[in-house]
PDB file of C-alpha atoms in Angstrom:
ATOM      1  CA  PRO A  83     -39.407  17.530 -66.290  1.00  0.00           C
ATOM      2  CA  THR A  84     -37.347  14.586 -67.490  1.00  0.00           C
ATOM      3  CA  GLY A  85     -33.943  15.995 -66.545  1.00  0.00           C
ATOM      4  CA  ARG A  86     -32.483  14.716 -69.804  1.00  0.00           C
ATOM      5  CA  GLY A  87     -30.069  16.607 -72.011  1.00  0.00           C
ATOM      6  CA  THR A  88     -28.266  19.851 -71.415  1.00  0.00           C
ATOM      7  CA  ILE A  89     -29.518  23.322 -70.483  1.00  0.00           C
ATOM      8  CA  ASP A  90     -30.052  24.201 -74.162  1.00  0.00           C
ATOM      9  CA  ASP A  91     -31.946  20.985 -75.036  1.00  0.00           C
ATOM     10  CA  PRO A  92     -35.753  21.037 -74.885  1.00  0.00           C
ATOM     11  CA  ASP A  93     -37.161  18.872 -72.104  1.00  0.00           C
ATOM     12  CA  VAL A  94     -39.286  16.494 -74.160  1.00  0.00           C
ATOM     13  CA  ALA A  95     -40.000  12.918 -73.073  1.00  0.00           C
ATOM     14  CA  GLN A  96     -39.372  10.453 -75.902  1.00  0.00           C
ATOM     15  CA  GLY A  97     -42.453   9.086 -77.620  1.00  0.00           C
ATOM     16  CA  ARG A  98     -44.783  11.835 -76.341  1.00  0.00           C
ATOM     17  CA  PRO A  99     -45.936  14.950 -78.169  1.00  0.00           C
ATOM     18  CA  PHE A 100     -44.514  18.183 -76.766  1.00  0.00           C
ATOM     19  CA  GLY A 101     -46.910  19.853 -74.296  1.00  0.00           C
ATOM     20  CA  LEU A 102     -49.000  16.727 -73.665  1.00  0.00           C
ATOM     21  CA  GLY A 103     -50.799  17.082 -70.339  1.00  0.00           C
ATOM     22  CA  THR A 104     -50.226  20.812 -69.929  1.00  0.00           C
ATOM     23  CA  GLN A 105     -53.873  21.674 -70.636  1.00  0.00           C
ATOM     24  CA  PRO A 106     -56.860  20.315 -68.679  1.00  0.00           C
ATOM     25  CA  PRO A 107     -59.123  17.933 -70.623  1.00  0.00           C
ATOM     26  CA  ALA A 108     -61.981  19.556 -72.548  1.00  0.00           C
ATOM     27  CA  THR A 109     -64.523  17.241 -70.895  1.00  0.00           C
ATOM     28  CA  PRO A 110     -64.471  15.825 -67.365  1.00  0.00           C
ATOM     29  CA  LEU A 111     -62.888  12.407 -67.065  1.00  0.00           C
ATOM     30  CA  PRO A 112     -65.314   9.546 -66.365  1.00  0.00           C
ATOM     31  CA  ASP A 113     -65.544   8.132 -62.873  1.00  0.00           C
ATOM     32  CA  ALA A 114     -63.086   5.207 -62.565  1.00  0.00           C
ATOM     33  CA  GLY A 115     -65.749   3.184 -60.795  1.00  0.00           C
ATOM     34  CA  GLY A 116     -68.333   3.624 -63.533  1.00  0.00           C
ATOM     35  CA  GLY A 117     -70.502   5.857 -61.338  1.00  0.00           C
ATOM     36  CA  ARG A 118     -70.568   3.317 -58.505  1.00  0.00           C
ATOM     37  CA  GLY A 119     -68.185   5.256 -56.277  1.00  0.00           C
ATOM     38  CA  GLY A 120     -68.635   5.410 -52.542  1.00  0.00           C
ATOM     39  CA  ALA A 121     -67.910   8.263 -50.154  1.00  0.00           C
ATOM     40  CA  ASN A 122     -66.119  11.195 -51.822  1.00  0.00           C
ATOM     41  CA  ASN A 123     -66.811   9.533 -55.189  1.00  0.00           C
ATOM     42  CA  GLN A 124     -64.094   6.913 -54.617  1.00  0.00           C
ATOM     43  CA  PRO A 125     -64.118   3.913 -56.955  1.00  0.00           C
ATOM     44  CA  PRO A 126     -65.123   0.578 -55.442  1.00  0.00           C
ATOM     45  CA  LEU A 127     -62.375  -1.512 -53.829  1.00  0.00           C
ATOM     46  CA  GLU A 128     -62.044  -3.880 -56.788  1.00  0.00           C
ATOM     47  CA  ALA A 129     -61.322  -0.928 -59.119  1.00  0.00           C
ATOM     48  CA  ARG A 130     -58.714   0.832 -56.963  1.00  0.00           C
ATOM     49  CA  PRO A 131     -54.991   0.619 -57.707  1.00  0.00           C
ATOM     50  CA  ARG A 132     -52.919  -1.496 -55.331  1.00  0.00           C
ATOM     51  CA  VAL A 133     -49.222  -1.391 -54.568  1.00  0.00           C
ATOM     52  CA  LEU A 134     -47.507  -4.657 -55.493  1.00  0.00           C
ATOM     53  CA  LEU A 135     -43.976  -3.762 -54.412  1.00  0.00           C
ATOM     54  CA  ARG A 136     -42.340  -0.899 -52.486  1.00  0.00           C
ATOM     55  CA  PHE A 137     -38.777   0.332 -52.115  1.00  0.00           C
ATOM     56  CA  ALA A 138     -37.242  -0.561 -48.749  1.00  0.00           C
ATOM     57  CA  ALA A 139     -36.915   1.851 -45.839  1.00  0.00           C
ATOM     58  CA  GLN A 140     -34.116   4.398 -46.173  1.00  0.00           C
ATOM     59  CA  ASP A 141     -31.808   2.619 -43.723  1.00  0.00           C
ATOM     60  CA  GLN A 142     -32.187  -0.637 -45.712  1.00  0.00           C
ATOM     61  CA  LEU A 143     -31.526   0.768 -49.203  1.00  0.00           C
ATOM     62  CA  LEU A 144     -28.221  -0.224 -50.765  1.00  0.00           C
ATOM     63  CA  VAL A 145     -26.058   2.876 -50.802  1.00  0.00           C
ATOM     64  CA  SER A 146     -23.734   2.992 -53.793  1.00  0.00           C
ATOM     65  CA  GLY A 147     -22.344   5.528 -56.210  1.00  0.00           C
ATOM     66  CA  LEU A 148     -25.538   5.251 -58.269  1.00  0.00           C
ATOM     67  CA  LEU A 149     -28.000   6.089 -55.480  1.00  0.00           C
ATOM     68  CA  ASP A 150     -28.487   9.779 -54.857  1.00  0.00           C
ATOM     69  CA  GLY A 151     -31.462  10.939 -52.823  1.00  0.00           C
ATOM     70  CA  GLY A 152     -32.412   7.610 -51.290  1.00  0.00           C
ATOM     71  CA  ALA A 153     -34.798   9.362 -48.912  1.00  0.00           C
ATOM     72  CA  ASP A 154     -36.916  10.399 -51.906  1.00  0.00           C
ATOM     73  CA  ILE A 155     -37.624   6.803 -52.944  1.00  0.00           C
ATOM     74  CA  ALA A 156     -37.713   5.114 -49.525  1.00  0.00           C
ATOM     75  CA  ASN A 157     -41.029   3.314 -48.939  1.00  0.00           C
ATOM     76  CA  GLN A 158     -42.401   4.532 -52.298  1.00  0.00           C
ATOM     77  CA  PRO A 159     -44.198   2.164 -54.705  1.00  0.00           C
ATOM     78  CA  VAL A 160     -42.088   0.294 -57.272  1.00  0.00           C
ATOM     79  CA  ALA A 161     -44.929  -1.562 -59.024  1.00  0.00           C
ATOM     80  CA  VAL A 162     -48.654  -0.740 -58.973  1.00  0.00           C
ATOM     81  CA  ASP A 163     -51.540  -2.806 -60.382  1.00  0.00           C
ATOM     82  CA  VAL A 164     -54.356  -0.681 -61.826  1.00  0.00           C
ATOM     83  CA  PRO A 165     -57.541  -2.535 -62.855  1.00  0.00           C
ATOM     84  CA  LEU A 166     -59.097  -1.170 -66.041  1.00  0.00           C
ATOM     85  CA  GLN A 167     -62.352  -2.593 -67.374  1.00  0.00           C
ATOM     86  CA  LYS A 168     -61.646  -6.328 -67.955  1.00  0.00           C
ATOM     87  CA  GLY A 169     -57.860  -6.049 -67.715  1.00  0.00           C
ATOM     88  CA  HIS A 170     -55.011  -4.602 -65.683  1.00  0.00           C
ATOM     89  CA  ILE A 171     -52.263  -2.050 -66.167  1.00  0.00           C
ATOM     90  CA  VAL A 172     -49.016  -2.644 -64.301  1.00  0.00           C
ATOM     91  CA  VAL A 173     -47.107   0.601 -63.674  1.00  0.00           C
ATOM     92  CA  PHE A 174     -43.406   0.610 -62.731  1.00  0.00           C
ATOM     93  CA  ALA A 175     -41.574   3.438 -60.931  1.00  0.00           C
ATOM     94  CA  SER A 176     -38.475   2.866 -63.027  1.00  0.00           C
ATOM     95  CA  ASN A 177     -37.813   1.310 -66.398  1.00  0.00           C
ATOM     96  CA  PRO A 178     -37.322  -2.354 -65.411  1.00  0.00           C
ATOM     97  CA  ILE A 179     -35.777  -3.283 -68.776  1.00  0.00           C
ATOM     98  CA  TYR A 180     -33.420  -0.300 -69.177  1.00  0.00           C
ATOM     99  CA  ARG A 181     -30.261  -1.584 -70.882  1.00  0.00           C
ATOM    100  CA  GLY A 182     -28.370  -4.075 -68.736  1.00  0.00           C
ATOM    101  CA  GLU A 183     -28.404  -2.158 -65.494  1.00  0.00           C
ATOM    102  CA  THR A 184     -31.528  -3.695 -64.013  1.00  0.00           C
ATOM    103  CA  ILE A 185     -31.263  -7.358 -64.904  1.00  0.00           C
ATOM    104  CA  GLY A 186     -32.814  -8.318 -61.569  1.00  0.00           C
ATOM    105  CA  SER A 187     -35.972  -6.384 -62.403  1.00  0.00           C
ATOM    106  CA  TYR A 188     -36.576  -7.987 -65.826  1.00  0.00           C
ATOM    107  CA  PHE A 189     -38.633 -10.637 -64.086  1.00  0.00           C
ATOM    108  CA  MET A 190     -41.154  -8.075 -62.819  1.00  0.00           C
ATOM    109  CA  VAL A 191     -42.080  -7.484 -66.467  1.00  0.00           C
ATOM    110  CA  PHE A 192     -41.978 -11.173 -67.397  1.00  0.00           C
ATOM    111  CA  ASN A 193     -44.133 -12.073 -64.394  1.00  0.00           C
ATOM    112  CA  SER A 194     -46.687  -9.403 -65.369  1.00  0.00           C
ATOM    113  CA  ILE A 195     -46.844 -10.720 -68.930  1.00  0.00           C
ATOM    114  CA  LEU A 196     -46.989 -14.415 -68.043  1.00  0.00           C
ATOM    115  CA  SER A 197     -49.526 -13.883 -65.246  1.00  0.00           C
ATOM    116  CA  PHE A 198     -51.770 -11.529 -67.219  1.00  0.00           C
ATOM    117  CA  ASP A 199     -54.899 -13.552 -66.451  1.00  0.00           C
ATOM    118  CA  ASN A 200     -54.183 -13.784 -62.697  1.00  0.00           C
ATOM    119  CA  LEU A 201     -53.220 -10.198 -61.843  1.00  0.00           C
ATOM    120  CA  GLY A 202     -56.288  -9.862 -59.631  1.00  0.00           C
ATOM    121  CA  ALA A 203     -55.247 -12.792 -57.414  1.00  0.00           C
ATOM    122  CA  GLY A 204     -55.200 -11.960 -53.724  1.00  0.00           C
ATOM    123  CA  ARG A 205     -57.188  -8.757 -54.203  1.00  0.00           C
ATOM    124  CA  LYS A 206     -59.459  -8.071 -51.258  1.00  0.00           C
TER     125      LYS A 206
END
């Protein structure tokens, strides 16, 4: 659920068809590792997602009027790099360019765009 709107409003995420993801896929999804998975059919190390940035521990989070439920986000990933075929997908826990409230996080997006050809740097 998105938590948007009032009790009478339908809970529909913007830009997604209603009911998307409520039914299992008709065919099994392909193995992320291209069939080269190891134990328990895990993808190889170079194909696994990696956490780029995490929220701080709960006692280090800035407590303000806008933070409710800090324990829920403490030590959780903020940005994750997911290799996909010849490229990468960078996933963010929040919308880093939402209005003017997160100006400090704009650079996470800019860095991802400008460093698109080096996102695998430092990967073990």
